[in-house]
PDB file of C-alpha atoms in Angstrom:
ATOM      1  CA  MET J 265     122.542  67.055 138.269  1.00 51.00           C
ATOM      2  CA  GLU J 266     125.472  67.222 135.902  1.00 58.00           C
ATOM      3  CA  ARG J 267     124.679  68.918 132.613  1.00 62.00           C
ATOM      4  CA  ARG J 268     126.334  68.081 129.300  1.00 65.00           C
ATOM      5  CA  ASN J 269     125.922  69.216 125.732  1.00 73.00           C
ATOM      6  CA  MET J 270     124.011  66.896 123.414  1.00 71.00           C
ATOM      7  CA  THR J 271     125.944  65.354 120.572  1.00 75.00           C
ATOM      8  CA  ILE J 272     124.917  66.035 116.975  1.00 71.00           C
ATOM      9  CA  GLN J 273     123.573  62.497 116.681  1.00 72.00           C
ATOM     10  CA  GLU J 274     121.493  62.906 119.851  1.00 71.00           C
ATOM     11  CA  ARG J 275     119.990  66.173 118.567  1.00 69.00           C
ATOM     12  CA  LYS J 276     119.067  64.567 115.252  1.00 64.00           C
ATOM     13  CA  LYS J 277     117.398  61.734 117.087  1.00 70.00           C
ATOM     14  CA  ALA J 278     115.514  64.055 119.443  1.00 76.00           C
ATOM     15  CA  ILE J 279     113.951  66.241 116.743  1.00 80.00           C
ATOM     16  CA  PRO J 280     113.792  64.521 113.359  1.00 82.00           C
ATOM     17  CA  ILE J 281     113.446  66.443 110.121  1.00 84.00           C
ATOM     18  CA  PRO J 282     109.709  66.561 109.357  1.00 89.00           C
ATOM     19  CA  GLN J 283     108.282  64.942 106.261  1.00 93.00           C
ATOM     20  CA  VAL J 284     106.026  67.519 104.605  1.00 95.00           C
ATOM     21  CA  GLU J 285     103.922  67.745 101.477  1.00 94.00           C
ATOM     22  CA  ALA J 286     105.650  68.912  98.342  1.00 95.00           C
ATOM     23  CA  ARG J 287     105.105  72.531  97.460  1.00 94.00           C
ATOM     24  CA  GLU J 288     102.807  72.745  94.450  1.00 94.00           C
ATOM     25  CA  PRO J 289     102.169  75.787  92.266  1.00 93.00           C
ATOM     26  CA  ILE J 290      98.951  77.569  93.212  1.00 91.00           C
ATOM     27  CA  PRO J 291      96.938  78.498  90.115  1.00 92.00           C
ATOM     28  CA  GLN J 292      94.988  81.717  89.793  1.00 88.00           C
ATOM     29  CA  GLN J 293      91.653  81.205  91.547  1.00 90.00           C
ATOM     30  CA  ASN J 294      88.332  82.885  90.863  1.00 88.00           C
ATOM     31  CA  LEU J 295      87.453  83.382  94.519  1.00 88.00           C
ATOM     32  CA  ARG J 296      83.788  83.411  95.469  1.00 86.00           C
ATOM     33  CA  ILE J 297      84.209  83.493  99.230  1.00 90.00           C
ATOM     34  CA  PRO J 298      83.597  86.207 101.850  1.00 88.00           C
ATOM     35  CA  GLY J 299      87.319  86.836 102.110  1.00 90.00           C
ATOM     36  CA  PRO J 300      90.102  87.052 101.421  1.00 95.00           C
ATOM     37  CA  THR J 301      88.954  88.651  98.206  1.00 93.00           C
ATOM     38  CA  PRO J 302      90.896  88.750  94.915  1.00 93.00           C
ATOM     39  CA  VAL J 303      93.853  91.143  94.899  1.00 96.00           C
ATOM     40  CA  PRO J 304      94.553  93.042  91.651  1.00 96.00           C
ATOM     41  CA  PRO J 305      97.960  92.328  90.047  1.00 96.00           C
ATOM     42  CA  LYS J 306      99.028  95.950  90.506  1.00 98.00           C
ATOM     43  CA  ILE J 307      98.578  95.628  94.266  1.00 98.00           C
ATOM     44  CA  LEU J 308     100.295  92.227  94.450  1.00 97.00           C
ATOM     45  CA  ALA J 309     103.274  93.675  92.590  1.00 98.00           C
ATOM     46  CA  GLU J 310     103.513  96.534  95.075  1.00 98.00           C
ATOM     47  CA  MET J 311     103.982  94.022  97.886  1.00 98.00           C
ATOM     48  CA  ALA J 312     107.244  92.843  96.282  1.00 98.00           C
ATOM     49  CA  ARG J 313     108.964  96.078  97.267  1.00 98.00           C
ATOM     50  CA  PRO J 314     111.848  95.706  99.748  1.00 98.00           C
ATOM     51  CA  MET J 315     111.379  96.088 103.467  1.00 98.00           C
ATOM     52  CA  ILE J 316     111.971  99.534 104.963  1.00 98.00           C
ATOM     53  CA  ASN J 317     112.507 100.843 108.473  1.00 98.00           C
ATOM     54  CA  HIS J 318     109.047 100.954 110.057  1.00 98.00           C
ATOM     55  CA  ARG J 319     110.312 103.747 112.331  1.00 98.00           C
ATOM     56  CA  GLY J 320     111.699 105.745 109.416  1.00 98.00           C
ATOM     57  CA  PRO J 321     110.375 108.671 107.352  1.00 98.00           C
ATOM     58  CA  GLU J 322     109.407 106.593 104.295  1.00 98.00           C
ATOM     59  CA  PHE J 323     107.034 104.414 106.268  1.00 99.00           C
ATOM     60  CA  ALA J 324     105.682 107.409 108.195  1.00 99.00           C
ATOM     61  CA  ALA J 325     104.714 108.986 104.867  1.00 98.00           C
ATOM     62  CA  ILE J 326     102.834 105.821 103.890  1.00 99.00           C
ATOM     63  CA  VAL J 327     101.017 105.783 107.231  1.00 98.00           C
ATOM     64  CA  ARG J 328      99.961 109.411 106.801  1.00 98.00           C
ATOM     65  CA  ARG J 329      98.651 108.762 103.283  1.00 98.00           C
ATOM     66  CA  VAL J 330      96.802 105.608 104.274  1.00 99.00           C
ATOM     67  CA  THR J 331      95.163 106.928 107.427  1.00 98.00           C
ATOM     68  CA  ALA J 332      94.059 110.226 105.864  1.00 98.00           C
ATOM     69  CA  ARG J 333      92.293 108.406 103.038  1.00 99.00           C
ATOM     70  CA  LEU J 334      90.806 105.840 105.404  1.00 99.00           C
ATOM     71  CA  GLN J 335      89.183 108.736 107.258  1.00 99.00           C
ATOM     72  CA  TYR J 336      87.479 109.656 104.001  1.00 99.00           C
ATOM     73  CA  PHE J 337      86.144 106.141 103.450  1.00 99.00           C
ATOM     74  CA  PHE J 338      85.051 105.864 107.095  1.00 99.00           C
ATOM     75  CA  GLN J 339      83.532 109.355 106.750  1.00 99.00           C
ATOM     76  CA  THR J 340      85.025 110.469 110.048  1.00 99.00           C
ATOM     77  CA  SER J 341      87.235 113.228 111.355  1.00 99.00           C
ATOM     78  CA  SER J 342      88.496 110.891 114.082  1.00 99.00           C
ATOM     79  CA  PRO J 343      91.887 109.193 113.686  1.00 98.00           C
ATOM     80  CA  VAL J 344      91.817 105.763 112.078  1.00 99.00           C
ATOM     81  CA  LEU J 345      94.033 103.323 113.967  1.00 99.00           C
ATOM     82  CA  THR J 346      95.514 100.256 112.284  1.00 99.00           C
ATOM     83  CA  TYR J 347      96.545  96.958 113.870  1.00 98.00           C
ATOM     84  CA  PRO J 348      98.158  93.764 112.569  1.00 98.00           C
ATOM     85  CA  ALA J 349      95.032  91.648 113.094  1.00 98.00           C
ATOM     86  CA  SER J 350      91.941  90.159 111.514  1.00 97.00           C
ATOM     87  CA  GLY J 351      88.443  91.579 111.823  1.00 97.00           C
ATOM     88  CA  THR J 352      87.977  89.679 115.074  1.00 98.00           C
ATOM     89  CA  GLY J 353      90.702  91.901 116.485  1.00 99.00           C
ATOM     90  CA  GLY J 354      88.400  94.829 115.789  1.00 99.00           C
ATOM     91  CA  GLN J 355      85.665  93.195 117.818  1.00 99.00           C
ATOM     92  CA  GLU J 356      87.987  92.586 120.756  1.00 99.00           C
ATOM     93  CA  SER J 357      89.552  96.040 120.486  1.00 99.00           C
ATOM     94  CA  THR J 358      86.127  97.687 120.646  1.00 99.00           C
ATOM     95  CA  ILE J 359      85.058  95.781 123.734  1.00 99.00           C
ATOM     96  CA  ALA J 360      88.384  96.097 125.576  1.00 99.00           C
ATOM     97  CA  ASN J 361      88.617  99.860 125.093  1.00 99.00           C
ATOM     98  CA  LEU J 362      85.015 100.871 125.772  1.00 99.00           C
ATOM     99  CA  PHE J 363      83.832  98.891 128.758  1.00 99.00           C
ATOM    100  CA  SER J 364      84.480  97.770 132.317  1.00 98.00           C
ATOM    101  CA  ALA J 365      83.704  94.437 133.968  1.00 97.00           C
ATOM    102  CA  ASP J 366      79.972  93.873 134.579  1.00 96.00           C
ATOM    103  CA  ASP J 367      78.912  96.614 132.169  1.00 99.00           C
ATOM    104  CA  HIS J 368      75.645  95.711 130.468  1.00 99.00           C
ATOM    105  CA  VAL J 369      75.877  95.572 126.673  1.00 99.00           C
ATOM    106  CA  VAL J 370      73.313  94.571 124.082  1.00 99.00           C
ATOM    107  CA  VAL J 371      74.380  92.698 120.952  1.00 99.00           C
ATOM    108  CA  ILE J 372      72.118  92.674 117.904  1.00 99.00           C
ATOM    109  CA  THR J 373      73.060  89.445 116.166  1.00 99.00           C
ATOM    110  CA  ILE J 374      71.954  87.990 112.832  1.00 99.00           C
ATOM    111  CA  GLY J 375      74.715  85.428 112.323  1.00 98.00           C
ATOM    112  CA  SER J 376      78.100  84.021 113.243  1.00 98.00           C
ATOM    113  CA  PHE J 377      79.963  87.281 113.722  1.00 98.00           C
ATOM    114  CA  GLY J 378      77.221  88.842 115.798  1.00 98.00           C
ATOM    115  CA  ASN J 379      77.489  85.739 117.958  1.00 99.00           C
ATOM    116  CA  ARG J 380      81.252  86.233 118.125  1.00 99.00           C
ATOM    117  CA  LEU J 381      80.697  89.704 119.579  1.00 99.00           C
ATOM    118  CA  VAL J 382      78.630  88.016 122.282  1.00 99.00           C
ATOM    119  CA  LYS J 383      81.379  85.483 123.029  1.00 99.00           C
ATOM    120  CA  ILE J 384      84.096  88.131 123.289  1.00 99.00           C
ATOM    121  CA  ALA J 385      81.976  90.364 125.511  1.00 99.00           C
ATOM    122  CA  GLU J 386      81.218  87.431 127.805  1.00 99.00           C
ATOM    123  CA  ALA J 387      84.900  86.443 127.869  1.00 98.00           C
ATOM    124  CA  TYR J 388      85.686  89.928 129.177  1.00 98.00           C
ATOM    125  CA  GLY J 389      83.135  89.613 131.968  1.00 98.00           C
ATOM    126  CA  LEU J 390      80.411  91.855 130.567  1.00 99.00           C
ATOM    127  CA  GLN J 391      76.712  91.320 131.180  1.00 99.00           C
ATOM    128  CA  VAL J 392      75.422  90.549 127.698  1.00 99.00           C
ATOM    129  CA  SER J 393      71.872  90.637 126.354  1.00 99.00           C
ATOM    130  CA  ARG J 394      71.176  89.337 122.858  1.00 99.00           C
ATOM    131  CA  ILE J 395      68.627  90.583 120.388  1.00 99.00           C
ATOM    132  CA  GLU J 396      68.828  87.679 117.988  1.00 99.00           C
ATOM    133  CA  PHE J 397      67.304  87.139 114.563  1.00 99.00           C
ATOM    134  CA  PRO J 398      67.308  84.013 112.362  1.00 98.00           C
ATOM    135  CA  TRP J 399      70.299  83.577 110.095  1.00 98.00           C
ATOM    136  CA  GLY J 400      69.491  84.973 106.667  1.00 95.00           C
ATOM    137  CA  GLN J 401      67.351  87.804 108.025  1.00 98.00           C
ATOM    138  CA  ALA J 402      68.266  91.381 108.866  1.00 99.00           C
ATOM    139  CA  ALA J 403      67.431  92.884 112.239  1.00 99.00           C
ATOM    140  CA  ASP J 404      63.882  94.261 112.359  1.00 99.00           C
ATOM    141  CA  PRO J 405      64.126  97.829 113.741  1.00 99.00           C
ATOM    142  CA  ASN J 406      60.668  97.607 115.332  1.00 99.00           C
ATOM    143  CA  ILE J 407      61.575  94.448 117.241  1.00 99.00           C
ATOM    144  CA  VAL J 408      64.951  95.920 118.224  1.00 99.00           C
ATOM    145  CA  GLU J 409      63.302  99.071 119.548  1.00 98.00           C
ATOM    146  CA  ALA J 410      60.751  97.134 121.594  1.00 98.00           C
ATOM    147  CA  LYS J 411      63.397  94.873 123.119  1.00 98.00           C
ATOM    148  CA  LEU J 412      65.813  97.706 123.867  1.00 98.00           C
ATOM    149  CA  LYS J 413      63.104  99.405 125.910  1.00 98.00           C
ATOM    150  CA  THR J 414      62.863  96.323 128.144  1.00 98.00           C
ATOM    151  CA  LEU J 415      66.643  95.944 128.531  1.00 98.00           C
ATOM    152  CA  LYS J 416      67.532  99.418 129.812  1.00 95.00           C
ATOM    153  CA  PRO J 417      69.869 100.524 131.233  1.00 97.00           C
ATOM    154  CA  TYR J 418      72.790  99.426 129.075  1.00 98.00           C
ATOM    155  CA  ARG J 419      76.231 100.864 128.469  1.00 99.00           C
ATOM    156  CA  GLY J 420      76.638  99.825 124.859  1.00 99.00           C
ATOM    157  CA  VAL J 421      74.979  98.350 121.788  1.00 99.00           C
ATOM    158  CA  LEU J 422      77.019  96.299 119.300  1.00 99.00           C
ATOM    159  CA  MET J 423      75.984  95.061 115.865  1.00 99.00           C
ATOM    160  CA  THR J 424      77.249  93.905 112.492  1.00 99.00           C
ATOM    161  CA  HIS J 425      76.632  95.973 109.370  1.00 99.00           C
ATOM    162  CA  ASN J 426      77.057  93.278 106.737  1.00 98.00           C
ATOM    163  CA  GLU J 427      76.930  89.904 108.491  1.00 98.00           C
ATOM    164  CA  THR J 428      79.786  88.092 106.761  1.00 95.00           C
ATOM    165  CA  SER J 429      78.443  84.620 107.527  1.00 96.00           C
ATOM    166  CA  THR J 430      75.189  85.162 105.614  1.00 95.00           C
ATOM    167  CA  GLY J 431      75.744  88.201 103.400  1.00 94.00           C
ATOM    168  CA  VAL J 432      72.738  89.952 104.956  1.00 97.00           C
ATOM    169  CA  MET J 433      73.093  93.663 105.644  1.00 98.00           C
ATOM    170  CA  ASN J 434      71.523  95.439 108.603  1.00 99.00           C
ATOM    171  CA  ASP J 435      69.979  98.890 108.256  1.00 99.00           C
ATOM    172  CA  VAL J 436      72.603 100.350 110.559  1.00 99.00           C
ATOM    173  CA  GLN J 437      71.568 103.954 110.009  1.00 99.00           C
ATOM    174  CA  THR J 438      68.049 103.222 111.268  1.00 99.00           C
ATOM    175  CA  LEU J 439      69.254 101.007 114.132  1.00 99.00           C
ATOM    176  CA  VAL J 440      71.728 103.623 115.366  1.00 99.00           C
ATOM    177  CA  ALA J 441      69.096 106.363 115.188  1.00 99.00           C
ATOM    178  CA  LEU J 442      66.626 104.421 117.313  1.00 98.00           C
ATOM    179  CA  VAL J 443      69.310 103.593 119.898  1.00 99.00           C
ATOM    180  CA  ARG J 444      70.106 107.303 120.143  1.00 98.00           C
ATOM    181  CA  GLN J 445      66.413 108.101 120.645  1.00 98.00           C
ATOM    182  CA  LEU J 446      66.167 105.638 123.522  1.00 98.00           C
ATOM    183  CA  ALA J 447      69.501 106.418 125.223  1.00 95.00           C
ATOM    184  CA  SER J 448      71.532 109.151 123.563  1.00 96.00           C
ATOM    185  CA  ASP J 449      74.782 108.467 125.439  1.00 97.00           C
ATOM    186  CA  THR J 450      74.908 104.747 124.584  1.00 98.00           C
ATOM    187  CA  LEU J 451      78.204 103.569 123.099  1.00 99.00           C
ATOM    188  CA  ILE J 452      77.484 102.078 119.671  1.00 99.00           C
ATOM    189  CA  GLY J 453      79.968  99.792 117.932  1.00 99.00           C
ATOM    190  CA  VAL J 454      79.565  98.540 114.363  1.00 99.00           C
ATOM    191  CA  ASP J 455      81.401  95.596 112.809  1.00 99.00           C
ATOM    192  CA  ALA J 456      81.867  96.743 109.202  1.00 99.00           C
ATOM    193  CA  VAL J 457      84.518  94.162 108.358  1.00 98.00           C
ATOM    194  CA  SER J 458      82.895  93.037 105.100  1.00 97.00           C
ATOM    195  CA  SER J 459      80.998  96.210 104.189  1.00 98.00           C
ATOM    196  CA  LEU J 460      83.153  99.291 104.640  1.00 98.00           C
ATOM    197  CA  GLY J 461      84.529 100.408 101.310  1.00 98.00           C
ATOM    198  CA  CYS J 462      81.827  98.397  99.497  1.00 96.00           C
ATOM    199  CA  ALA J 463      78.543  99.825 100.782  1.00 98.00           C
ATOM    200  CA  PRO J 464      77.410 103.147 102.255  1.00 98.00           C
ATOM    201  CA  LEU J 465      78.333 103.578 105.905  1.00 99.00           C
ATOM    202  CA  GLU J 466      78.949 107.040 107.322  1.00 99.00           C
ATOM    203  CA  MET J 467      80.489 107.040 110.768  1.00 99.00           C
ATOM    204  CA  ASP J 468      80.190 110.691 111.798  1.00 99.00           C
ATOM    205  CA  PRO J 469      76.939 111.605 110.005  1.00 99.00           C
ATOM    206  CA  TRP J 470      75.217 108.504 111.425  1.00 99.00           C
ATOM    207  CA  ASP J 471      76.620 109.154 114.930  1.00 99.00           C
ATOM    208  CA  ILE J 472      78.382 105.792 115.316  1.00 99.00           C
ATOM    209  CA  ASP J 473      80.975 105.526 118.088  1.00 99.00           C
ATOM    210  CA  VAL J 474      83.226 102.753 116.768  1.00 99.00           C
ATOM    211  CA  VAL J 475      83.600 101.310 113.274  1.00 99.00           C
ATOM    212  CA  PHE J 476      86.163  98.699 112.241  1.00 99.00           C
ATOM    213  CA  THR J 477      87.012  96.761 109.104  1.00 99.00           C
ATOM    214  CA  GLY J 478      89.604  94.345 107.692  1.00 98.00           C
ATOM    215  CA  SER J 479      92.048  94.708 104.816  1.00 98.00           C
ATOM    216  CA  GLN J 480      91.033  91.392 103.223  1.00 97.00           C
ATOM    217  CA  LYS J 481      87.460  92.373 102.364  1.00 96.00           C
ATOM    218  CA  GLY J 482      86.488  95.500 100.435  1.00 96.00           C
ATOM    219  CA  TRP J 483      89.983  96.963 100.265  1.00 98.00           C
ATOM    220  CA  MET J 484      91.493  94.653  97.599  1.00 97.00           C
ATOM    221  CA  THR J 485      94.345  93.873  99.984  1.00 98.00           C
ATOM    222  CA  PRO J 486      95.588  90.615 101.573  1.00 98.00           C
ATOM    223  CA  PRO J 487      94.630  89.759 105.163  1.00 98.00           C
ATOM    224  CA  GLY J 488      96.704  91.213 107.956  1.00 97.00           C
ATOM    225  CA  LEU J 489      95.440  94.669 108.862  1.00 99.00           C
ATOM    226  CA  MET J 490      92.497  95.771 110.980  1.00 99.00           C
ATOM    227  CA  MET J 491      91.391  99.405 110.757  1.00 99.00           C
ATOM    228  CA  ILE J 492      89.309 101.059 113.479  1.00 99.00           C
ATOM    229  CA  ALA J 493      88.028 104.538 114.298  1.00 99.00           C
ATOM    230  CA  ALA J 494      86.439 105.856 117.490  1.00 99.00           C
ATOM    231  CA  SER J 495      84.278 108.929 118.045  1.00 99.00           C
ATOM    232  CA  PRO J 496      85.091 111.608 120.663  1.00 99.00           C
ATOM    233  CA  ARG J 497      82.432 109.979 122.871  1.00 99.00           C
ATOM    234  CA  ALA J 498      84.199 106.628 122.553  1.00 99.00           C
ATOM    235  CA  TRP J 499      87.610 108.161 123.233  1.00 99.00           C
ATOM    236  CA  GLU J 500      86.272 109.740 126.405  1.00 99.00           C
ATOM    237  CA  ALA J 501      84.742 106.421 127.478  1.00 99.00           C
ATOM    238  CA  SER J 502      88.036 104.635 126.887  1.00 99.00           C
ATOM    239  CA  LYS J 503      89.713 106.834 129.505  1.00 98.00           C
ATOM    240  CA  SER J 504      87.568 105.352 132.271  1.00 97.00           C
ATOM    241  CA  ALA J 505      87.147 101.832 130.840  1.00 98.00           C
ATOM    242  CA  LYS J 506      88.729  99.283 133.171  1.00 98.00           C
ATOM    243  CA  LEU J 507      89.001  96.151 131.052  1.00 98.00           C
ATOM    244  CA  PRO J 508      92.602  94.955 130.570  1.00 98.00           C
ATOM    245  CA  ARG J 509      94.227  95.801 127.263  1.00 98.00           C
ATOM    246  CA  PHE J 510      97.725  96.073 125.888  1.00 98.00           C
ATOM    247  CA  TYR J 511      98.048  95.090 122.225  1.00 98.00           C
ATOM    248  CA  PHE J 512      94.802  96.838 121.293  1.00 98.00           C
ATOM    249  CA  ASP J 513      95.209  99.855 123.571  1.00 99.00           C
ATOM    250  CA  TRP J 514      93.914 102.836 121.617  1.00 99.00           C
ATOM    251  CA  ALA J 515      95.812 105.462 123.588  1.00 98.00           C
ATOM    252  CA  SER J 516      99.245 103.998 122.852  1.00 98.00           C
ATOM    253  CA  SER J 517      98.326 103.479 119.191  1.00 98.00           C
ATOM    254  CA  ARG J 518      97.123 107.058 118.801  1.00 98.00           C
ATOM    255  CA  LYS J 519     100.305 108.398 120.346  1.00 98.00           C
ATOM    256  CA  LYS J 520     102.405 106.472 117.834  1.00 98.00           C
ATOM    257  CA  LEU J 521     100.109 107.388 114.939  1.00 98.00           C
ATOM    258  CA  GLU J 522     100.884 111.058 115.552  1.00 97.00           C
ATOM    259  CA  ILE J 523     104.463 110.372 114.430  1.00 97.00           C
ATOM    260  CA  GLY J 524     103.538 107.893 111.683  1.00 97.00           C
ATOM    261  CA  GLN J 525     104.411 104.772 113.636  1.00 97.00           C
ATOM    262  CA  HIS J 526     102.931 101.725 115.369  1.00 96.00           C
ATOM    263  CA  PRO J 527     103.462 100.515 118.942  1.00 96.00           C
ATOM    264  CA  THR J 528     104.457  97.135 117.458  1.00 97.00           C
ATOM    265  CA  THR J 529     105.967  96.002 114.164  1.00 98.00           C
ATOM    266  CA  PRO J 530     103.398  96.694 111.416  1.00 98.00           C
ATOM    267  CA  PRO J 531     102.869  94.546 108.299  1.00 98.00           C
ATOM    268  CA  VAL J 532     104.881  96.776 105.972  1.00 99.00           C
ATOM    269  CA  SER J 533     103.915  94.895 102.802  1.00 98.00           C
ATOM    270  CA  ILE J 534     100.215  95.230 103.623  1.00 99.00           C
ATOM    271  CA  PHE J 535     100.682  98.980 103.971  1.00 99.00           C
ATOM    272  CA  TYR J 536     102.341  99.050 100.544  1.00 99.00           C
ATOM    273  CA  ALA J 537      99.300  97.242  99.163  1.00 99.00           C
ATOM    274  CA  LEU J 538      96.684  99.352 100.921  1.00 99.00           C
ATOM    275  CA  ASP J 539      98.395 102.559  99.832  1.00 99.00           C
ATOM    276  CA  VAL J 540      97.938 101.571  96.170  1.00 99.00           C
ATOM    277  CA  ALA J 541      94.463 100.100  96.739  1.00 99.00           C
ATOM    278  CA  LEU J 542      93.276 103.421  98.137  1.00 99.00           C
ATOM    279  CA  ASP J 543      94.655 105.173  95.044  1.00 99.00           C
ATOM    280  CA  MET J 544      92.551 102.862  92.886  1.00 99.00           C
ATOM    281  CA  MET J 545      89.447 103.302  95.030  1.00 99.00           C
ATOM    282  CA  LEU J 546      89.680 107.080  94.982  1.00 99.00           C
ATOM    283  CA  ALA J 547      90.139 107.019  91.214  1.00 99.00           C
ATOM    284  CA  GLU J 548      86.925 105.013  90.836  1.00 99.00           C
ATOM    285  CA  GLY J 549      85.013 107.042  93.439  1.00 98.00           C
ATOM    286  CA  ARG J 550      83.010 105.980  96.502  1.00 98.00           C
ATOM    287  CA  GLU J 551      79.600 106.189  94.865  1.00 98.00           C
ATOM    288  CA  ALA J 552      80.792 104.334  91.771  1.00 99.00           C
ATOM    289  CA  ILE J 553      82.201 101.556  93.969  1.00 98.00           C
ATOM    290  CA  PHE J 554      78.934 101.273  95.875  1.00 98.00           C
ATOM    291  CA  SER J 555      76.934 101.166  92.627  1.00 98.00           C
ATOM    292  CA  ARG J 556      79.208  98.495  91.165  1.00 98.00           C
ATOM    293  CA  HIS J 557      78.834  96.236  94.192  1.00 96.00           C
ATOM    294  CA  GLU J 558      75.080  96.758  94.280  1.00 97.00           C
ATOM    295  CA  ARG J 559      74.724  96.052  90.563  1.00 98.00           C
ATOM    296  CA  ILE J 560      76.769  92.839  90.712  1.00 95.00           C
ATOM    297  CA  GLY J 561      75.027  91.717  93.896  1.00 94.00           C
ATOM    298  CA  ASP J 562      71.590  92.254  92.369  1.00 96.00           C
ATOM    299  CA  TYR J 563      72.653  90.315  89.271  1.00 97.00           C
ATOM    300  CA  VAL J 564      73.952  87.334  91.258  1.00 93.00           C
ATOM    301  CA  ARG J 565      70.864  87.208  93.475  1.00 93.00           C
ATOM    302  CA  GLN J 566      68.538  87.340  90.476  1.00 96.00           C
ATOM    303  CA  ARG J 567      70.417  84.576  88.658  1.00 96.00           C
ATOM    304  CA  ALA J 568      70.257  82.440  91.813  1.00 94.00           C
ATOM    305  CA  LYS J 569      66.483  82.952  91.966  1.00 95.00           C
ATOM    306  CA  ASP J 570      66.208  82.120  88.262  1.00 96.00           C
ATOM    307  CA  MET J 571      67.865  78.782  89.067  1.00 96.00           C
ATOM    308  CA  GLY J 572      65.197  78.094  91.669  1.00 95.00           C
ATOM    309  CA  LEU J 573      67.374  78.783  94.700  1.00 92.00           C
ATOM    310  CA  GLN J 574      65.789  80.380  97.745  1.00 87.00           C
ATOM    311  CA  LEU J 575      67.397  83.496  99.219  1.00 83.00           C
TER     312      LEU J 575
END
């Protein structure tokens, strides 16, 4: 068939200019949603800095500062990897790097994001058992322990810390301890997307294998960055895990992290923001941050009860 170039008139006719809504100014909003959370003006201003070479020394210095301080907030000596992704990317990254097809995993779910862990695990061909609790309730450690005994053997146990969909927080320290008592080599992954940086969670002291979070929650930073850390046990498991992975491959990310880089193009502006946010968080102090969140949370819950609302 003979080919010819389209005329300008033909191109205009083929793909018309779209009619879109007018751009309106967006006023300052007092956000009361799970995330994204409000970003302080100081951090927003930092994001206006010019772009830099993400393979250059300036960005490498930012990466080193950010990851070292993230280790402190994770309470881990393991490297903290960062990915351009949402919290769901942390869920998928955990599953893809730890397991092989037909591995049996148990998911403790108390809401939407626990259920999402189930869906991702099933999508990757894992054998999934649920320990499910009603929305609005935390996992009961006694029930979890009894059910885990009937489900053995299993390769991994996954759970949410703060269930973003309901605001209910699991007693992760107790849950992890009982899993270790039943099967000490179990791989334990914790979704801390909406809790890390806001509430106590100690990765190494509590013997958790994988913890991940998202920039748009407790870090006073816009969406766009997922942060994840894996224990030595998890790193060893990842070497033999057979599930397919490329974007979220931990090994390639760790190799690049050693020279202050990413395998792919990172969100430079988000790194600018997180760098300053971590300065602010360290200045306030971990315990002070936790106390502030607890105090405000208690106040809001009490006022809701005073209005006759049921929690």
